[in-house]
Short mmCIF file of C-alpha atoms and ligand atoms in Angstrom, two decimals:
data_model
loop_
_atom_site.label_atom_id
_atom_site.label_comp_id
_atom_site.label_asym_id
_atom_site.label_seq_id
_atom_site.Cartn_x
_atom_site.Cartn_y
_atom_site.Cartn_z
CA MET A 522 94.27 98.61 72.31
CA SER A 523 90.90 100.07 73.33
CA THR A 524 91.21 103.31 75.20
CA GLY A 525 89.16 105.13 77.76
CA LYS A 526 87.83 107.00 74.72
CA GLY A 527 84.90 104.58 74.87
CA ARG A 528 83.73 106.56 77.92
CA GLU A 529 80.87 109.11 77.57
CA ARG A 530 83.30 112.04 77.19
CA HIS A 531 87.06 112.39 77.36
CA ILE A 532 87.90 115.46 79.42
CA PRO A 533 90.47 117.53 77.50
CA SER A 534 93.58 118.42 79.50
CA GLN A 535 93.35 122.14 78.88
CA PHE A 536 93.78 124.32 81.94
CA ASN A 537 92.88 128.02 82.13
CA GLN A 538 95.32 130.65 83.37
CA GLY A 539 93.76 130.66 86.83
CA GLU A 540 94.14 126.88 87.13
CA ARG A 541 97.71 127.02 85.86
CA PHE A 542 98.52 129.71 88.41
CA ALA A 543 96.85 127.70 91.15
CA MET A 544 98.71 124.56 89.94
CA LYS A 545 102.03 126.31 90.33
CA GLU A 546 101.15 127.86 93.66
CA ALA A 547 99.18 124.91 94.94
CA LEU A 548 101.01 124.19 98.21
CA LYS A 549 97.59 124.20 99.86
CA VAL A 550 95.53 121.05 100.40
CA PHE A 551 93.39 119.83 97.54
CA PRO A 552 89.86 120.60 98.79
CA THR A 553 87.89 118.69 96.17
CA ILE A 554 89.79 115.44 96.79
CA PHE A 555 89.06 115.57 100.49
CA LYS A 556 85.35 116.21 100.08
CA THR A 557 84.68 113.64 97.34
CA ARG A 558 82.56 110.81 98.70
CA PHE A 559 84.10 108.05 96.58
CA ILE A 560 87.61 108.88 97.79
CA GLN A 561 88.87 107.49 101.09
CA HIS A 562 91.99 109.00 102.73
CA GLU A 563 94.05 107.18 105.34
CA VAL A 564 97.26 108.08 107.16
CA ILE A 565 99.55 105.05 107.51
CA GLY A 566 102.68 104.78 109.64
CA GLU A 567 101.99 108.27 111.02
CA TYR A 568 103.11 110.20 107.92
CA SER A 569 102.31 108.21 104.76
CA HIS A 570 99.07 108.74 102.86
CA LEU A 571 96.84 106.21 101.12
CA PHE A 572 93.99 107.42 98.94
CA THR A 573 91.45 104.88 97.69
CA VAL A 574 89.57 106.21 94.68
CA GLN A 575 86.54 103.99 94.17
CA GLY A 576 85.63 103.55 90.52
CA SER A 577 82.13 103.09 89.11
CA ASP A 578 82.94 99.64 87.70
CA PRO A 579 84.14 97.34 90.51
CA SER A 580 84.78 94.57 87.97
CA LEU A 581 87.89 96.41 86.73
CA GLN A 582 91.08 95.55 88.62
CA PRO A 583 92.49 98.60 90.45
CA TYR A 584 95.97 100.08 89.89
CA MET A 585 98.21 102.28 92.00
CA LEU A 586 100.04 105.55 91.50
CA MET A 587 102.97 106.13 93.84
CA ALA A 588 105.18 108.97 95.00
CA HIS A 589 107.01 109.97 98.15
CA SER A 590 107.12 113.14 100.24
CA ASP A 591 110.49 112.74 101.93
CA VAL A 592 113.81 113.93 100.52
CA VAL A 593 117.51 113.46 101.16
CA PRO A 594 119.37 116.23 103.05
CA ALA A 595 120.55 119.35 101.23
CA PRO A 596 123.21 121.55 102.83
CA ASP A 597 123.12 125.12 101.43
CA GLU A 598 126.64 124.93 99.98
CA GLY A 599 126.66 125.02 96.17
CA TRP A 600 122.96 125.76 95.74
CA GLU A 601 122.00 128.79 93.58
CA VAL A 602 119.01 129.29 95.87
CA PRO A 603 118.38 127.88 99.35
CA PRO A 604 117.43 124.20 98.80
CA PHE A 605 114.24 124.38 100.85
CA SER A 606 113.06 127.80 99.67
CA GLY A 607 110.88 126.49 96.81
CA LEU A 608 111.93 129.68 95.02
CA GLU A 609 110.70 130.14 91.47
CA HIS A 610 112.83 132.06 89.00
CA ASP A 611 113.81 131.82 85.33
CA GLY A 612 110.82 129.53 84.81
CA PHE A 613 112.08 126.93 87.28
CA ILE A 614 110.95 125.87 90.72
CA HIS A 615 114.14 125.29 92.68
CA GLY A 616 114.61 122.98 95.61
CA ARG A 617 115.32 119.58 97.07
CA GLY A 618 112.64 117.15 95.96
CA THR A 619 111.55 118.98 92.80
CA LEU A 620 112.65 115.95 90.74
CA ASP A 621 112.82 113.31 93.48
CA ASN A 622 109.92 113.13 94.15
CA LYS A 623 107.66 115.96 95.39
CA ASN A 624 106.90 116.83 91.78
CA SER A 625 105.15 113.48 91.33
CA LEU A 626 103.32 113.67 94.64
CA MET A 627 101.94 117.13 93.85
CA ALA A 628 101.24 116.30 90.20
CA ILE A 629 99.19 113.21 91.08
CA LEU A 630 97.06 115.11 93.59
CA GLN A 631 96.80 118.17 91.33
CA ALA A 632 95.69 116.08 88.35
CA LEU A 633 93.05 114.30 90.43
CA GLU A 634 91.84 117.63 91.83
CA LEU A 635 91.47 119.07 88.33
CA LEU A 636 89.59 115.96 87.18
CA LEU A 637 87.19 116.09 90.13
CA ILE A 638 86.52 119.79 89.56
CA ARG A 639 85.35 118.70 86.10
CA ASN A 640 82.96 116.15 87.69
CA TYR A 641 85.13 113.21 86.62
CA ILE A 642 84.15 109.84 88.08
CA PRO A 643 86.68 107.06 87.38
CA ARG A 644 85.49 103.76 85.97
CA ARG A 645 88.57 101.84 87.24
CA SER A 646 89.41 102.17 90.92
CA PHE A 647 92.91 103.21 91.86
CA PHE A 648 95.08 103.87 94.88
CA ILE A 649 97.45 106.74 95.49
CA ALA A 650 100.23 105.71 97.88
CA LEU A 651 102.45 108.54 99.15
CA GLY A 652 105.31 107.26 101.28
CA HIS A 653 107.14 109.36 103.86
CA ASP A 654 110.34 107.32 104.26
CA GLU A 655 111.27 106.17 100.76
CA GLU A 656 114.80 107.54 101.08
CA VAL A 657 115.37 105.47 104.20
CA SER A 658 113.98 102.08 103.12
CA GLY A 659 110.19 102.63 103.07
CA GLN A 660 109.72 100.27 106.01
CA ASN A 661 107.27 102.53 107.88
CA GLY A 662 105.47 103.85 104.82
CA ALA A 663 105.23 101.76 101.67
CA GLN A 664 105.85 98.49 103.48
CA LYS A 665 102.94 99.16 105.86
CA ILE A 666 100.63 100.28 103.07
CA SER A 667 101.48 97.11 101.16
CA ALA A 668 100.73 94.92 104.18
CA LEU A 669 97.44 96.74 104.78
CA LEU A 670 96.28 96.30 101.17
CA GLN A 671 97.34 92.65 101.23
CA ALA A 672 95.30 92.13 104.42
CA ARG A 673 92.34 93.63 102.56
CA GLY A 674 92.79 91.12 99.76
CA VAL A 675 93.77 93.76 97.20
CA LYS A 676 95.48 92.71 93.97
CA LEU A 677 96.67 95.42 91.59
CA ALA A 678 96.60 95.46 87.80
CA PHE A 679 99.83 97.49 87.86
CA ILE A 680 101.78 100.17 89.70
CA VAL A 681 103.39 103.35 88.39
CA ASP A 682 106.15 104.83 90.55
CA GLU A 683 109.18 107.07 90.18
CA GLY A 684 112.35 105.63 88.69
CA ASN A 685 112.94 106.62 85.11
CA PHE A 686 112.23 109.48 82.77
CA ILE A 687 112.25 110.82 79.26
CA LEU A 688 116.01 110.69 78.80
CA ASP A 689 117.73 113.33 76.71
CA GLY A 690 121.47 113.56 76.11
CA PHE A 691 122.59 110.43 77.96
CA ILE A 692 123.99 108.57 74.98
CA PRO A 693 126.57 109.97 72.53
CA TYR A 694 125.27 110.31 68.93
CA LEU A 695 121.67 109.92 70.13
CA LYS A 696 120.24 113.38 69.59
CA LYS A 697 116.61 112.50 70.23
CA PRO A 698 114.94 112.03 73.64
CA PHE A 699 113.49 108.63 74.42
CA ALA A 700 111.26 107.35 77.18
CA MET A 701 112.65 104.52 79.28
CA ILE A 702 110.03 102.76 81.39
CA ALA A 703 111.87 100.80 84.07
CA VAL A 704 110.41 97.27 84.21
CA SER A 705 112.83 96.26 86.94
CA GLU A 706 115.25 97.79 89.39
CA LYS A 707 118.68 96.78 90.63
CA GLY A 708 119.12 95.03 93.92
CA GLY A 709 120.86 96.75 96.83
CA ILE A 710 123.24 96.16 99.70
CA ASN A 711 124.28 98.59 102.42
CA LEU A 712 127.45 97.00 103.76
CA ARG A 713 129.47 98.13 106.74
CA LEU A 714 133.20 97.29 106.74
CA GLN A 715 134.89 97.58 110.11
CA VAL A 716 138.41 97.18 111.50
CA ASN A 717 139.00 97.04 115.27
CA MET A 718 142.44 97.50 116.85
CA THR A 719 143.87 98.08 120.32
CA PRO A 720 144.13 101.85 120.92
CA GLY A 721 147.40 103.35 122.13
CA HIS A 722 149.74 106.34 122.16
CA SER A 723 150.35 107.72 118.68
CA SER A 724 153.99 108.39 119.52
CA ALA A 725 154.71 104.66 119.02
CA PRO A 726 152.35 103.57 116.25
CA PRO A 727 151.93 100.03 114.87
CA LYS A 728 152.94 99.39 111.24
CA GLU A 729 149.29 99.77 110.19
CA THR A 730 146.34 101.38 112.01
CA SER A 731 142.65 100.47 111.66
CA ILE A 732 142.24 103.48 109.37
CA GLY A 733 145.10 102.38 107.13
CA ILE A 734 143.91 98.80 106.92
CA LEU A 735 140.36 99.84 106.06
CA ALA A 736 141.49 102.52 103.61
CA ALA A 737 143.63 99.95 101.77
CA ALA A 738 140.69 97.56 101.59
CA ILE A 739 138.41 100.31 100.25
CA SER A 740 141.05 101.29 97.72
CA ARG A 741 141.24 97.71 96.45
CA LEU A 742 137.45 97.75 96.01
CA GLU A 743 137.48 101.04 94.14
CA GLN A 744 140.29 99.79 91.88
CA THR A 745 138.46 96.53 91.11
CA PRO A 746 135.12 97.12 89.36
CA LEU A 747 132.79 94.12 89.55
CA PRO A 748 132.31 92.12 86.33
CA ASN A 749 130.66 93.74 83.33
CA MET A 750 127.35 91.83 83.02
CA PHE A 751 126.30 93.30 79.68
CA GLY A 752 123.96 90.96 77.82
CA SER A 753 121.69 89.87 80.64
CA GLY A 754 118.71 91.83 81.93
CA PRO A 755 116.50 94.37 80.10
CA LEU A 756 119.39 96.46 78.71
CA LYS A 757 119.71 94.59 75.42
CA THR A 758 116.00 95.14 74.74
CA THR A 759 116.45 98.84 75.56
CA LEU A 760 119.30 99.21 73.08
CA GLN A 761 117.60 97.19 70.36
CA GLU A 762 114.49 99.40 70.67
CA LEU A 763 116.78 102.43 70.38
CA ALA A 764 118.66 101.16 67.30
CA ASN A 765 116.37 103.00 64.86
CA GLU A 766 117.16 106.32 66.52
CA PHE A 767 120.88 106.03 65.75
CA PRO A 768 122.65 106.95 62.52
CA PHE A 769 124.63 104.42 60.49
CA PRO A 770 126.72 102.51 61.56
CA ALA A 771 125.58 102.72 65.22
CA ASN A 772 122.15 101.43 64.20
CA ILE A 773 123.72 98.34 62.65
CA VAL A 774 125.82 97.77 65.79
CA LEU A 775 122.78 97.94 68.04
CA ARG A 776 120.82 95.59 65.84
CA ASN A 777 123.63 93.02 66.07
CA LEU A 778 124.56 92.90 69.72
CA TRP A 779 125.33 89.18 69.38
CA LEU A 780 128.40 90.36 67.49
CA PHE A 781 129.03 93.88 68.82
CA GLY A 782 128.00 93.32 72.44
CA PRO A 783 131.58 93.42 73.82
CA LEU A 784 132.26 96.70 71.98
CA VAL A 785 129.01 98.30 73.23
CA SER A 786 129.61 97.14 76.79
CA ARG A 787 133.10 98.67 76.77
CA LEU A 788 131.71 101.95 75.48
CA MET A 789 128.96 101.94 78.13
CA GLU A 790 131.33 101.45 81.03
CA ARG A 791 133.25 104.60 80.10
CA ASN A 792 130.40 106.83 81.32
CA TYR A 793 129.47 106.67 85.02
CA ILE A 794 125.72 106.66 84.33
CA THR A 795 125.64 103.99 81.60
CA ASN A 796 128.26 102.03 83.54
CA ALA A 797 125.59 101.60 86.21
CA LEU A 798 123.52 99.67 83.66
CA VAL A 799 126.16 97.05 82.89
CA ARG A 800 127.47 96.06 86.33
CA THR A 801 126.92 95.99 90.04
CA THR A 802 128.23 99.33 91.33
CA MET A 803 129.94 100.11 94.63
CA ALA A 804 129.92 103.56 96.22
CA LEU A 805 131.87 104.33 99.38
CA THR A 806 129.42 106.74 101.00
CA MET A 807 130.49 106.99 104.66
CA PHE A 808 133.81 106.67 106.52
CA ASN A 809 134.13 107.13 110.28
CA ALA A 810 137.26 106.62 112.35
CA GLY A 811 139.48 108.07 115.06
CA VAL A 812 138.83 109.55 118.47
CA LYS A 813 141.71 111.99 118.99
CA MET A 814 144.75 113.29 117.12
CA ASN A 815 147.23 111.55 119.44
CA VAL A 816 145.38 108.21 119.93
CA ILE A 817 145.84 105.13 117.74
CA PRO A 818 142.25 104.66 116.44
CA PRO A 819 140.46 101.72 118.07
CA MET A 820 138.03 101.38 115.16
CA ALA A 821 137.48 102.41 111.54
CA GLN A 822 134.16 101.96 109.79
CA ALA A 823 133.05 102.45 106.19
CA ILE A 824 129.66 102.10 104.52
CA ILE A 825 129.50 100.84 100.95
CA ASN A 826 126.29 101.24 98.99
CA LEU A 827 126.00 98.60 96.25
CA ARG A 828 123.43 98.39 93.47
CA ILE A 829 123.19 94.84 92.15
CA HIS A 830 122.94 94.08 88.44
CA PRO A 831 119.91 91.92 87.48
CA ALA A 832 122.21 89.00 86.62
CA GLN A 833 123.64 88.78 90.15
CA THR A 834 122.40 88.11 93.68
CA VAL A 835 123.23 89.53 97.10
CA GLN A 836 125.17 86.41 98.04
CA GLU A 837 127.23 86.37 94.84
CA VAL A 838 128.16 90.03 95.28
CA LEU A 839 129.13 89.61 98.94
CA GLU A 840 131.44 86.75 97.91
CA LEU A 841 133.07 88.91 95.24
CA ILE A 842 133.56 91.78 97.72
CA LYS A 843 135.19 89.55 100.34
CA ASN A 844 137.54 88.11 97.72
CA ILE A 845 138.61 91.60 96.64
CA VAL A 846 139.14 92.82 100.23
CA ALA A 847 141.04 89.60 101.09
CA ASP A 848 141.96 90.73 104.61
CA ASP A 849 140.64 88.85 107.64
CA ARG A 850 141.09 91.95 109.82
CA VAL A 851 138.17 93.56 107.93
CA GLN A 852 134.77 92.58 109.32
CA PHE A 853 131.61 92.67 107.16
CA HIS A 854 128.15 93.65 108.45
CA VAL A 855 125.21 93.59 106.04
CA LEU A 856 122.90 96.42 107.12
CA THR A 857 120.23 96.04 104.39
CA ALA A 858 120.11 93.82 101.33
CA PHE A 859 117.67 92.77 98.63
CA ASP A 860 118.04 91.01 95.29
CA PRO A 861 117.28 92.65 91.92
CA LEU A 862 113.56 92.94 91.30
CA PRO A 863 111.68 90.68 88.85
CA VAL A 864 111.10 92.01 85.31
CA SER A 865 107.56 93.33 84.72
CA PRO A 866 105.85 92.56 81.40
CA SER A 867 106.14 95.06 78.52
CA ASP A 868 104.47 93.10 75.73
CA HIS A 869 101.29 94.23 73.96
CA GLN A 870 99.14 92.59 76.65
CA ALA A 871 100.85 94.42 79.53
CA LEU A 872 98.08 96.86 80.47
CA GLY A 873 100.10 99.23 82.63
CA TYR A 874 103.00 99.40 80.19
CA GLN A 875 100.68 99.98 77.23
CA LEU A 876 98.75 102.71 79.07
CA LEU A 877 102.04 104.48 79.80
CA ARG A 878 103.03 104.07 76.17
CA GLN A 879 99.69 105.41 74.95
CA THR A 880 99.84 108.45 77.25
CA ILE A 881 103.49 109.20 76.40
CA GLN A 882 102.61 109.16 72.69
CA SER A 883 99.71 111.51 73.38
CA ILE A 884 101.51 114.02 75.61
CA PHE A 885 105.00 113.76 74.08
CA PRO A 886 104.45 113.21 70.32
CA GLU A 887 108.09 114.22 69.71
CA VAL A 888 109.29 111.13 71.60
CA ASN A 889 109.63 108.40 68.96
CA THR A 890 111.06 105.63 71.11
CA ILE A 891 109.59 104.16 74.26
CA ALA A 892 111.67 101.32 75.64
CA PRO A 893 111.62 99.06 78.68
CA GLY A 894 114.69 99.35 80.88
CA ILE A 895 116.02 99.08 84.37
CA CYS A 896 116.06 101.62 87.16
CA ILE A 897 119.58 102.05 88.50
CA GLY A 898 118.16 103.52 91.71
CA ASN A 899 115.71 101.88 94.06
CA THR A 900 112.09 102.75 94.79
CA ASP A 901 109.33 102.08 97.26
CA SER A 902 107.58 99.99 94.61
CA ARG A 903 109.80 97.05 95.60
CA HIS A 904 107.55 96.70 98.66
CA TYR A 905 104.54 95.88 96.48
CA THR A 906 105.63 92.74 94.64
CA ASN A 907 103.03 90.91 96.75
CA LEU A 908 100.22 92.86 95.09
CA THR A 909 101.23 92.83 91.42
CA THR A 910 103.82 91.47 88.97
CA SER A 911 103.54 94.66 86.88
CA ILE A 912 105.55 97.48 88.39
CA TYR A 913 106.64 100.38 86.20
CA ARG A 914 109.06 103.08 87.31
CA PHE A 915 108.53 106.15 85.12
CA ASN A 916 107.92 109.85 85.66
CA PRO A 917 106.83 111.85 82.58
CA VAL A 918 109.58 114.42 82.91
CA TYR A 919 112.53 115.16 80.62
CA LEU A 920 115.82 114.36 82.30
CA HIS A 921 119.24 115.54 81.10
CA PRO A 922 122.56 114.38 82.58
CA GLN A 923 122.92 117.59 84.59
CA ASP A 924 119.43 117.02 86.02
CA PHE A 925 120.44 113.48 86.99
CA ARG A 926 123.46 114.87 88.85
CA SER A 927 121.11 117.16 90.81
CA ILE A 928 119.09 114.21 92.15
CA HIS A 929 120.55 113.77 95.65
CA GLY A 930 123.03 116.45 94.50
CA ILE A 931 122.82 120.24 94.27
CA ASN A 932 120.56 122.67 92.38
CA GLU A 933 117.70 120.23 91.90
CA LYS A 934 114.95 122.03 89.99
CA ILE A 935 112.02 121.47 87.67
CA SER A 936 110.68 123.88 85.08
CA VAL A 937 107.14 125.16 85.61
CA GLN A 938 106.36 123.89 82.13
CA ALA A 939 107.68 120.40 82.94
CA TYR A 940 105.61 120.30 86.09
CA GLU A 941 102.47 121.39 84.21
CA THR A 942 103.13 118.68 81.62
CA GLN A 943 103.52 116.10 84.38
CA VAL A 944 100.09 117.12 85.74
CA LYS A 945 98.65 116.92 82.21
CA PHE A 946 100.15 113.44 81.74
CA ILE A 947 98.61 112.08 84.92
CA PHE A 948 95.31 113.82 84.10
CA GLU A 949 95.25 111.89 80.79
CA PHE A 950 96.68 108.66 82.23
CA ILE A 951 93.94 108.32 84.84
CA GLN A 952 91.31 108.66 82.12
CA ASN A 953 93.15 106.28 79.78
CA ALA A 954 93.20 103.71 82.60
CA ASP A 955 89.38 103.62 82.42
CA THR A 956 89.72 101.22 79.51
CA TYR A 957 87.77 97.99 79.77
CA GLN A 958 90.92 96.07 78.85
CA GLU A 959 92.09 93.91 81.72
CA PRO A 960 95.66 92.76 82.46
CA ILE A 961 96.71 89.29 81.39
CA PRO A 962 98.24 87.41 84.37
CA HIS A 963 102.05 87.48 84.10
CA LEU A 964 104.37 84.84 85.51
CA HIS A 965 107.87 86.18 86.18
CA GLU A 966 110.70 84.28 84.48
CA LEU A 967 112.45 82.15 87.08
C1 LIG B 1580 120.77 103.28 77.75
C2 LIG B 1580 120.13 104.47 78.30
C3 LIG B 1580 120.89 105.24 79.36
C4 LIG B 1580 120.05 105.39 80.59
C5 LIG B 1580 120.65 106.25 81.63
C6 LIG B 1580 119.87 106.16 82.94
C7 LIG B 1580 119.72 107.52 83.56
C8 LIG B 1580 119.29 107.46 85.01
C9 LIG B 1580 117.87 107.97 85.11
C10 LIG B 1580 117.19 107.91 86.25
C11 LIG B 1580 117.73 107.29 87.50
C12 LIG B 1580 117.34 108.13 88.71
C13 LIG B 1580 116.88 107.25 89.85
C14 LIG B 1580 115.68 107.91 90.50
C15 LIG B 1580 114.89 106.91 91.30
C16 LIG B 1580 115.59 106.55 92.58
C17 LIG B 1580 114.84 107.14 93.77
C18 LIG B 1580 115.79 107.14 94.96
O1 LIG B 1580 116.52 108.07 95.15
N1 LIG B 1580 115.77 106.05 95.75
C19 LIG B 1580 116.71 105.96 96.85
C20 LIG B 1580 116.12 105.34 98.08
C21 LIG B 1580 115.73 103.91 97.91
N2 LIG B 1580 114.47 103.68 97.65
O2 LIG B 1580 116.59 103.05 97.98
C22 LIG B 1580 117.96 105.22 96.37
O3 LIG B 1580 118.96 105.27 97.11
O4 LIG B 1580 117.94 104.63 95.26
ZN1 ZN B 1581 115.91 109.81 96.07
ZN1 ZN B 1582 112.69 109.15 95.06
#
């Protein structure tokens, strides 16, 4: 495909020592961005940021780069360094948000700053949308930005958001890293289960209390995994793209999933991360009950966080859950719910996907395989399906299983080198997006 190389000059992504130091230390604002006349900055929903970078060729359809500034909580326990210290040591920047997703927010702004310092003027317009409430639904950030852009009549060529990575060490026998660009994401349900009972004196307890009834229901759910849905959704494509990276006979197995699918699906469900690719998962994340040690508890509540496989819907999953619980004393309250997202195009005409592919090959020449896949987590990009059918969830950062465990876990960190490379990737990507190639309209499969 044609690249932005057709432009007058391609700015090489080489940064001097001073810039690299500033990049690492840059917790200041980005002065050049804020004084550039073709960049508009707006604050949306009080704390989210929308940058509109006006390109020189208004005939090219704009795209959007996304990130979010908020993070999940991080109690000090278990952390090597205080989770909000931002301490740098051993070549790593430590802290909550260094992988999810402050690294992307800073890298996007840093890359743009470095381009502007070099008198870069984009040909293709683009937006930078930085949400402040991604971890708690995105309703006041991304959702409002999406509504604003829709009201302005904006349509996007594609979106790039967080969601997947360059994966290294996730699959046994696969020694090489590979890039998985998530072309869809699972659906989600936050479900509250509740049992109410008449309180009383604990010296004469009923046969079962609200806590016992709810705990038994939760135990049945944990002992009854939802069906393995291997074979539907982007996973088969992911594995087939990966086949060449595996030694014999694994490569033959992956090239013949029509025959070996059941074997592969059984192997995938053994590991908690790959299991999340083959089924709808349930996680009991909150349990509240009891008022006093000598009072029969009037109420017990539990929150279950479900991530829905692309082959299922919210309604189907709720039905399955109720059948497993099978106890009329347990009440169900759906707090939030959304179906799995549509699959974005990844063929040779998919502009956003091909630009990611091109830039990955340029910045990470050691990565031989780039495959479409699904994001097992959820992202703010789900709020933008009204503006584009091409949403890609990918951050150009190596991720190992222990790094994955640190996301929403403990000891989240990013190496200085990985952060610099992420800046370099975005620096190149923005220029590559200046191609004259335009997206081909994509109709989602029904
Ligand atoms: C066959 C290849 C194996 C592939 C293994 C997949 C490894 C998992 C890699 C990345 C998943 C990490 C998910 C990060 C994006 C999720 C961002 C997030 O935390 N979102 C929140 C809030 C929300 N938007 O719902 C969430 O709860 O998901
Ligand atoms: Zn997160
Ligand atoms: Zn995130």
